[in-house]
Structures are given as structure tokens and as C-alpha cells.
Amino acid sequence: MLNLTQTAYWTRRLLKFGAIFIVAIIFLRIIFNIVSSVWQKVNPPAPAAPTVLFGKLPKLKFPENSYNGKTFTYRLETIQGTLPAVKTIAKVYFFPNERPSLLGLEKATQQAGKLGFKSEPQQISGNIYRWDNGQTPTTTLEININNNSFHQLYDYANDQEVIDSKDLPTNQQAAQEAKSFLSSNDFLEPDLATGSADFVYLKYSPPDLNTVSSLSEANFIRVNLFRADLDGLRILPPNPKKSLVSFLFSGIKTLGRRIIEVNYNYYLIDRETYSTYPL
């Protein structure tokens, strides 16, 4: 049987070797994590194979190498001298199909009323209806009753005061007014609210709007609203420089003559339904 002296001796020994053992375990764990991290960086696991659940997607359409007998040439002018690194695989999301609804016209009429149009609609095509505000110059509204996309246009060509006004909003003011318009009419989706905006200065040369380089030269300013990035990638329409949601502003601050054109084509993304595709 151990006496008090022997018990104290062996207790100190156990505590000493126990502490050494715990320190050794911690040290080995740190070494293991460092080695494992370095190994994974040097030998990264192969990415999962793309699922390609939606079948083969159509190729992107790029300009032909020649046009009217002239050949295009390209020069890379990035800072690093190379093309930017991109992912090898990306998610492709599903856009739910909009189907005709028996209440489509009724909902579109309510939408038109909220935008200030009280006239009876005129059917332009199978699912496109048009309203006007009954004033001169007139403002027309065309709505797709299947998906609620719409185009609103003020007849600015017959309003010289609108054309001549130079008190255009700044970029920031125009973007804010555009988002306020969408918000007040329940069209401002979260990814539009947090997305980027692009601005184009336009000069009216009848019957066309031509791009100019500065706000001081312009009669109008166009705001293109883009969706927020998804999975670290930009979401762009077929024409990357022209958003599917855009506003045209004049320098007049009168209601109905400030925003002279609205294009709204917004399609919901089913973020729970996607497939992966190789880039």
C-alpha cells in the first residue's frame, strides 16, 4: 500500500507525463493540419463532373471574323497581360415558364391603373395590351399579360420643352429615381435593388437618339439596371450593354414628363432548381 510520499510522487509523475502527452497531441494536430492544407493546395481534389441536366445549351453568338470585306482584329489589353481566371464549372438556373392565366388581363388592368392609366385596353397581339393616358402628347403603356413585363413611353418628340431641357439628373439621382419608381409600384425585386446601374447619355437628332460622351451634351439620360451578381458571376442580357430593365429621363421635373420611357422585362429565377455546366 502506497504511503503519502509515494502517492504524491506518482501523482506528480502522472501530471507531468499527462501534460507532455497533451502538448504532443496538440503539436501533432497542428502539424497534421498544416501538412493537410499544403497537400490540398498542391493536389486539389478534382471538381465534380457537371450534371448538365437541362441538355445541351445553345452556343453564344459572337460577331463574325469579317464584315463587308473587313476583317476584325483583337488585342488583349488587360493589366496582367492575360485573360482573367474564371471558374471551370458554373450553375445554370431554371426560369419558370409563364403560362396564360384567365386573370391575366384583369391583373394587367389593375397594374395599368396603378401606373395612372384608366382607359380601356386595346389588344395589340395575343398577349400584349395597350393603354394610353388620353392626353397630348400621349403616354402609352403596353403590358404582356402573361409575365407582367411592360413598356411605357411618353411622346417626347412632340414636346419641345422636354427635348430642350438640360436639367438632367446625375447618375446617382437617376438610379435612385428609377428604383423609387419600381419600389412604389411593387416591381423592385431584391436583386435589382442591390444590383449595379449603367448610364448612357443621349442626344435627340430626329428621329433617333444618339449616344454622346457627356451629360452636358445630352437631352436625355438612360439608366440600365442590372441584377446583382449570382455565385460570383454577373447576370447579363443578350445585349450586355442594354439591360432588360431601363429608364429614360428628361430634364423636366413634372410628373409624367420626367420619366419618359420605361422598359421592364424581369423574369424570376428558381434558385432551388439548377444544373452545373462546364465553362
Coordinates of N, CA, C and O in Angstrom, one line a residue, residues 122-238:
Q122 N -56.4 48.1 -75.5 CA -56.5 47.7 -76.8 C -55.6 46.5 -77.0 O -54.4 46.6 -76.7
Q123 N -56.1 45.4 -77.6 CA -55.3 44.2 -77.8 C -54.4 44.4 -79.0 O -54.9 44.6 -80.1
I124 N -53.0 44.4 -78.8 CA -52.1 44.6 -79.9 C -51.7 43.2 -80.5 O -51.6 43.1 -81.7
S125 N -51.6 42.2 -79.7 CA -51.3 40.8 -80.2 C -51.9 39.9 -79.2 O -52.7 40.3 -78.3
G126 N -51.6 38.6 -79.3 CA -52.2 37.6 -78.5 C -52.2 37.9 -77.0 O -53.2 37.8 -76.3
N127 N -51.0 38.4 -76.5 CA -50.9 38.6 -75.0 C -50.4 40.0 -74.7 O -50.0 40.3 -73.6
I128 N -50.4 40.9 -75.7 CA -49.9 42.3 -75.5 C -51.1 43.2 -75.6 O -51.8 43.2 -76.6
Y129 N -51.3 44.0 -74.5 CA -52.4 45.0 -74.5 C -51.8 46.4 -74.3 O -50.8 46.6 -73.6
R130 N -52.5 47.4 -74.9 CA -52.0 48.8 -74.8 C -53.1 49.7 -74.2 O -54.3 49.6 -74.4
W131 N -52.6 50.6 -73.3 CA -53.4 51.7 -72.7 C -52.7 53.0 -73.1 O -51.5 53.1 -73.4
D132 N -53.5 54.1 -73.1 CA -53.0 55.4 -73.2 C -53.6 56.3 -72.2 O -54.7 56.0 -71.7
N133 N -53.0 57.5 -71.9 CA -53.5 58.3 -70.8 C -54.5 59.4 -71.3 O -54.9 60.2 -70.6
G134 N -54.8 59.4 -72.6 CA -55.8 60.3 -73.2 C -55.3 61.8 -73.2 O -56.2 62.6 -73.4
Q135 N -54.0 62.0 -73.1 CA -53.5 63.4 -73.1 C -52.7 63.6 -74.4 O -52.4 62.7 -75.1
T136 N -52.3 64.9 -74.6 CA -51.5 65.2 -75.7 C -50.3 66.1 -75.2 O -50.6 67.1 -74.5
P137 N -49.1 65.7 -75.5 CA -48.6 64.5 -76.1 C -49.0 63.3 -75.2 O -49.1 63.4 -74.0
T138 N -49.2 62.1 -75.8 CA -49.8 61.0 -75.1 C -48.7 60.1 -74.5 O -47.5 60.2 -75.0
T139 N -49.0 59.4 -73.5 CA -48.2 58.3 -72.9 C -48.9 57.0 -73.1 O -50.1 56.9 -72.8
T140 N -48.2 56.0 -73.7 CA -48.8 54.7 -73.9 C -48.1 53.7 -73.0 O -46.9 53.9 -72.6
L141 N -48.9 52.7 -72.7 CA -48.4 51.6 -71.8 C -48.8 50.3 -72.5 O -49.9 50.0 -72.8
E142 N -47.8 49.4 -72.7 CA -48.0 48.1 -73.3 C -47.6 47.0 -72.3 O -46.5 47.1 -71.8
I143 N -48.5 46.1 -71.9 CA -48.2 45.1 -70.9 C -48.4 43.7 -71.5 O -49.4 43.5 -72.3
N144 N -47.5 42.8 -71.3 CA -47.6 41.4 -71.6 C -48.4 40.8 -70.4 O -47.9 40.7 -69.3
I145 N -49.6 40.4 -70.7 CA -50.5 39.9 -69.6 C -50.0 38.5 -69.1 O -50.5 38.0 -68.1
N146 N -49.1 37.8 -69.8 CA -48.6 36.5 -69.3 C -47.5 36.7 -68.3 O -47.4 35.9 -67.3
N147 N -46.6 37.7 -68.4 CA -45.5 37.8 -67.5 C -45.4 39.1 -66.8 O -44.4 39.4 -66.1
N148 N -46.3 40.0 -67.1 CA -46.3 41.4 -66.5 C -45.2 42.3 -66.9 O -45.0 43.3 -66.3
S149 N -44.4 41.9 -67.9 CA -43.4 42.9 -68.4 C -44.2 44.0 -69.2 O -45.3 43.8 -69.7
F150 N -43.6 45.2 -69.2 CA -44.3 46.3 -69.8 C -43.3 47.3 -70.4 O -42.1 47.3 -70.0
H151 N -43.9 48.1 -71.3 CA -43.1 49.2 -71.9 C -44.0 50.5 -71.8 O -45.1 50.5 -72.3
Q152 N -43.5 51.5 -71.2 CA -44.2 52.8 -71.1 C -43.4 53.9 -71.8 O -42.2 54.0 -71.6
L153 N -44.1 54.7 -72.6 CA -43.4 55.6 -73.5 C -44.2 56.9 -73.6 O -45.4 56.9 -73.9
Y154 N -43.5 58.0 -73.3 CA -44.1 59.4 -73.5 C -43.7 59.9 -74.8 O -42.5 59.8 -75.2
D155 N -44.6 60.5 -75.5 CA -44.4 61.0 -76.9 C -43.5 62.3 -76.8 O -44.0 63.4 -77.1
Y156 N -42.3 62.1 -76.4 CA -41.4 63.3 -76.2 C -41.1 64.0 -77.5 O -40.7 65.2 -77.5
A157 N -41.2 63.4 -78.6 CA -40.9 64.0 -79.9 C -41.8 65.2 -80.2 O -41.4 66.1 -81.0
N158 N -43.0 65.2 -79.6 CA -43.9 66.3 -79.7 C -44.0 67.2 -78.5 O -45.0 67.9 -78.3
D159 N -42.9 67.2 -77.7 CA -42.8 68.1 -76.6 C -41.4 68.8 -76.6 O -40.5 68.3 -76.0
Q160 N -41.3 69.9 -77.2 CA -40.0 70.6 -77.4 C -39.4 71.0 -76.1 O -38.2 71.0 -75.9
E161 N -40.3 71.3 -75.1 CA -39.7 71.7 -73.8 C -38.9 70.6 -73.2 O -37.9 70.8 -72.6
V162 N -39.5 69.4 -73.3 CA -38.8 68.2 -72.8 C -37.4 68.0 -73.5 O -36.4 67.7 -72.9
I163 N -37.4 68.2 -74.8 CA -36.2 68.0 -75.6 C -35.2 69.0 -75.2 O -34.0 68.7 -75.1
D164 N -35.6 70.2 -75.0 CA -34.6 71.3 -74.8 C -34.1 71.4 -73.3 O -33.1 72.0 -73.1
S165 N -34.9 70.8 -72.4 CA -34.5 71.0 -71.0 C -33.1 70.3 -70.8 O -32.9 69.2 -71.2
K166 N -32.2 71.0 -70.0 CA -30.9 70.4 -69.8 C -30.7 70.1 -68.3 O -29.6 69.7 -67.9
D167 N -31.7 70.2 -67.5 CA -31.6 70.0 -66.1 C -31.7 68.5 -65.8 O -32.6 68.1 -65.0
L168 N -30.8 67.7 -66.4 CA -30.9 66.3 -66.2 C -30.4 65.8 -64.9 O -29.5 66.5 -64.3
P169 N -30.9 64.7 -64.4 CA -30.5 64.2 -63.1 C -29.0 63.6 -63.2 O -28.6 63.2 -64.3
T170 N -28.3 63.6 -62.1 CA -27.0 63.0 -62.1 C -27.2 61.5 -62.2 O -28.3 61.0 -62.0
N171 N -26.1 60.8 -62.4 CA -26.2 59.3 -62.4 C -26.9 58.7 -61.2 O -27.8 57.9 -61.3
Q172 N -26.4 59.2 -60.0 CA -26.9 58.7 -58.8 C -28.4 59.0 -58.6 O -29.2 58.2 -58.2
Q173 N -28.8 60.3 -59.0 CA -30.2 60.7 -58.8 C -31.1 59.8 -59.8 O -32.1 59.4 -59.4
A174 N -30.6 59.6 -61.0 CA -31.4 58.9 -61.9 C -31.6 57.4 -61.5 O -32.7 56.9 -61.6
A175 N -30.5 56.8 -61.0 CA -30.6 55.4 -60.5 C -31.6 55.3 -59.3 O -32.4 54.4 -59.2
Q176 N -31.5 56.3 -58.4 CA -32.4 56.4 -57.2 C -33.8 56.6 -57.6 O -34.7 55.9 -57.1
E177 N -34.1 57.5 -58.6 CA -35.5 57.7 -59.0 C -36.0 56.5 -59.7 O -37.2 56.2 -59.6
A178 N -35.2 55.8 -60.5 CA -35.6 54.6 -61.2 C -36.1 53.5 -60.2 O -37.1 52.9 -60.3
K179 N -35.2 53.3 -59.2 CA -35.6 52.3 -58.2 C -36.8 52.7 -57.3 O -37.5 51.9 -56.9
S180 N -36.9 54.0 -57.1 CA -38.1 54.5 -56.3 C -39.3 54.3 -57.1 O -40.4 53.9 -56.5
F181 N -39.3 54.5 -58.4 CA -40.4 54.2 -59.3 C -40.8 52.7 -59.2 O -42.0 52.4 -59.0
L182 N -39.8 51.8 -59.3 CA -40.1 50.4 -59.2 C -40.6 50.0 -57.8 O -41.6 49.2 -57.7
S183 N -40.1 50.6 -56.8 CA -40.5 50.2 -55.4 C -41.9 50.7 -55.2 O -42.7 49.9 -54.6
S184 N -42.3 51.9 -55.6 CA -43.6 52.4 -55.3 C -44.7 51.6 -56.1 O -45.9 51.7 -55.8
N185 N -44.3 50.9 -57.2 CA -45.2 50.1 -58.0 C -45.0 48.6 -57.8 O -45.5 47.8 -58.6
D186 N -44.3 48.2 -56.7 CA -44.1 46.8 -56.3 C -43.4 46.0 -57.4 O -43.7 44.8 -57.6
F187 N -42.4 46.7 -58.1 CA -41.7 45.9 -59.1 C -40.2 45.8 -58.8 O -39.4 45.2 -59.5
L188 N -39.8 46.4 -57.6 CA -38.4 46.4 -57.3 C -38.0 45.0 -56.6 O -38.2 44.9 -55.4
E189 N -37.5 44.1 -57.4 CA -37.1 42.8 -56.8 C -35.7 43.0 -56.1 O -34.9 43.9 -56.4
P190 N -35.4 42.1 -55.1 CA -34.2 42.3 -54.3 C -32.9 42.4 -55.1 O -32.0 43.2 -54.8
D191 N -32.8 41.5 -56.2 CA -31.5 41.6 -56.9 C -31.4 42.8 -57.8 O -30.3 43.1 -58.3
L192 N -32.6 43.5 -58.1 CA -32.5 44.7 -58.8 C -32.1 45.9 -57.8 O -31.4 46.8 -58.2
A193 N -32.7 45.8 -56.6 CA -32.4 46.8 -55.6 C -30.9 46.9 -55.3 O -30.4 47.9 -55.0
T194 N -30.2 45.7 -55.3 CA -28.8 45.7 -54.9 C -27.9 45.5 -56.1 O -26.7 45.5 -55.9
G195 N -28.5 45.5 -57.3 CA -27.6 45.3 -58.5 C -27.0 46.6 -58.9 O -27.2 47.7 -58.3
S196 N -26.2 46.6 -60.0 CA -25.5 47.7 -60.5 C -26.3 48.5 -61.5 O -27.4 48.0 -61.9
A197 N -25.9 49.7 -61.8 CA -26.5 50.5 -62.8 C -25.5 51.1 -63.8 O -24.4 51.3 -63.5
D198 N -26.0 51.2 -65.0 CA -25.1 51.7 -66.1 C -25.9 52.9 -66.7 O -27.1 52.9 -66.8
F199 N -25.1 53.9 -67.2 CA -25.7 55.2 -67.6 C -25.3 55.5 -69.1 O -24.1 55.4 -69.4
V200 N -26.2 55.9 -69.9 CA -25.9 56.3 -71.3 C -26.5 57.7 -71.5 O -27.7 58.0 -71.2
Y201 N -25.7 58.6 -72.0 CA -26.1 60.0 -72.3 C -26.6 60.0 -73.8 O -25.8 59.6 -74.7
L202 N -27.8 60.6 -74.0 CA -28.3 60.5 -75.4 C -28.8 61.9 -75.9 O -29.3 62.7 -75.1
K203 N -28.5 62.2 -77.1 CA -28.9 63.5 -77.8 C -29.9 63.1 -78.8 O -29.8 62.2 -79.6
Y204 N -31.0 63.9 -78.8 CA -32.1 63.7 -79.8 C -31.8 64.4 -81.1 O -31.7 65.6 -81.2
S205 N -31.6 63.5 -82.2 CA -31.4 64.0 -83.5 C -32.5 63.4 -84.3 O -32.4 62.2 -84.7
P206 N -33.6 64.1 -84.5 CA -34.8 63.4 -85.1 C -34.5 62.5 -86.3 O -33.8 63.0 -87.2
P207 N -35.0 61.3 -86.3 CA -35.9 60.7 -85.3 C -35.2 59.8 -84.3 O -35.8 59.0 -83.7
D208 N -33.9 60.0 -84.2 CA -33.1 59.0 -83.4 C -32.5 59.6 -82.2 O -32.4 60.8 -82.0
L209 N -32.2 58.7 -81.2 CA -31.4 59.1 -80.0 C -30.0 58.6 -80.3 O -29.8 57.4 -80.4
N210 N -29.0 59.5 -80.2 CA -27.6 59.1 -80.4 C -26.8 59.3 -79.2 O -27.0 60.2 -78.4
T211 N -25.9 58.4 -78.9 CA -25.0 58.4 -77.7 C -24.0 59.6 -77.8 O -23.4 59.8 -78.9
V212 N -23.9 60.3 -76.7 CA -22.9 61.4 -76.6 C -22.0 61.1 -75.4 O -22.4 60.2 -74.5
S213 N -20.9 61.7 -75.3 CA -19.9 61.4 -74.2 C -20.1 62.0 -72.9 O -19.6 61.6 -71.9
S214 N -21.0 63.1 -72.8 CA -21.1 63.8 -71.5 C -22.5 64.2 -71.3 O -23.3 64.3 -72.2
L215 N -22.9 64.4 -70.0 CA -24.2 64.8 -69.6 C -24.6 66.2 -70.2 O -25.7 66.5 -70.5
S216 N -23.6 67.1 -70.3 CA -23.8 68.4 -70.8 C -24.3 68.5 -72.2 O -25.0 69.4 -72.7
E217 N -23.9 67.4 -73.0 CA -24.3 67.4 -74.4 C -25.7 66.7 -74.6 O -26.2 66.8 -75.7
A218 N -26.2 66.1 -73.6 CA -27.3 65.2 -73.8 C -28.7 65.9 -73.6 O -28.8 66.9 -72.9
N219 N -29.7 65.3 -74.2 CA -31.1 65.7 -74.0 C -31.7 64.8 -73.0 O -32.7 65.2 -72.3
F220 N -31.2 63.5 -72.9 CA -31.8 62.5 -72.0 C -30.7 61.7 -71.4 O -29.5 61.6 -71.9
I221 N -31.0 61.0 -70.3 CA -30.1 60.0 -69.7 C -30.8 58.7 -69.6 O -31.9 58.7 -69.0
R222 N -30.2 57.6 -70.0 CA -30.8 56.3 -69.9 C -30.1 55.6 -68.7 O -28.9 55.6 -68.6
V223 N -30.9 55.0 -67.8 CA -30.4 54.2 -66.7 C -30.7 52.7 -67.0 O -31.8 52.3 -67.2
N224 N -29.7 51.9 -67.1 CA -29.8 50.4 -67.2 C -29.6 49.8 -65.9 O -28.5 50.0 -65.3
L225 N -30.6 49.1 -65.4 CA -30.5 48.4 -64.1 C -30.2 46.9 -64.3 O -30.9 46.3 -65.1
F226 N -29.2 46.4 -63.6 CA -28.8 45.0 -63.8 C -29.0 44.3 -62.5 O -29.0 44.9 -61.4
R227 N -29.2 43.0 -62.6 CA -29.4 42.2 -61.4 C -28.0 42.1 -60.6 O -27.0 42.3 -61.2
A228 N -28.1 41.8 -59.3 CA -26.9 41.6 -58.5 C -26.3 40.3 -59.0 O -26.9 39.4 -59.6
D229 N -25.0 40.2 -58.8 CA -24.2 39.0 -59.1 C -24.8 37.8 -58.4 O -25.3 37.9 -57.3
L230 N -24.6 36.7 -59.1 CA -25.1 35.4 -58.5 C -24.0 34.4 -58.6 O -23.4 34.2 -59.7
D231 N -23.6 33.8 -57.5 CA -22.5 32.8 -57.5 C -21.2 33.5 -57.9 O -20.3 32.8 -58.6
G232 N -21.0 34.8 -57.7 CA -19.8 35.5 -58.1 C -19.7 35.8 -59.6 O -18.6 36.2 -60.1
L233 N -20.8 35.6 -60.3 CA -20.8 35.9 -61.7 C -21.9 36.9 -62.0 O -22.9 37.0 -61.4
R234 N -21.6 37.8 -63.0 CA -22.6 38.8 -63.5 C -23.7 38.1 -64.2 O -23.6 37.2 -64.9
I235 N -24.9 38.7 -64.1 CA -26.1 38.3 -64.9 C -26.3 39.3 -65.9 O -26.6 40.5 -65.6
L236 N -26.2 38.9 -67.2 CA -26.3 39.9 -68.3 C -27.3 39.4 -69.3 O -27.5 38.2 -69.5
P237 N -28.0 40.4 -70.0 CA -29.0 40.1 -71.0 C -28.2 39.7 -72.3 O -27.0 39.8 -72.4
P238 N -29.0 39.4 -73.4 CA -28.3 39.1 -74.7 C -27.4 40.2 -75.2 O -26.4 39.9 -75.7

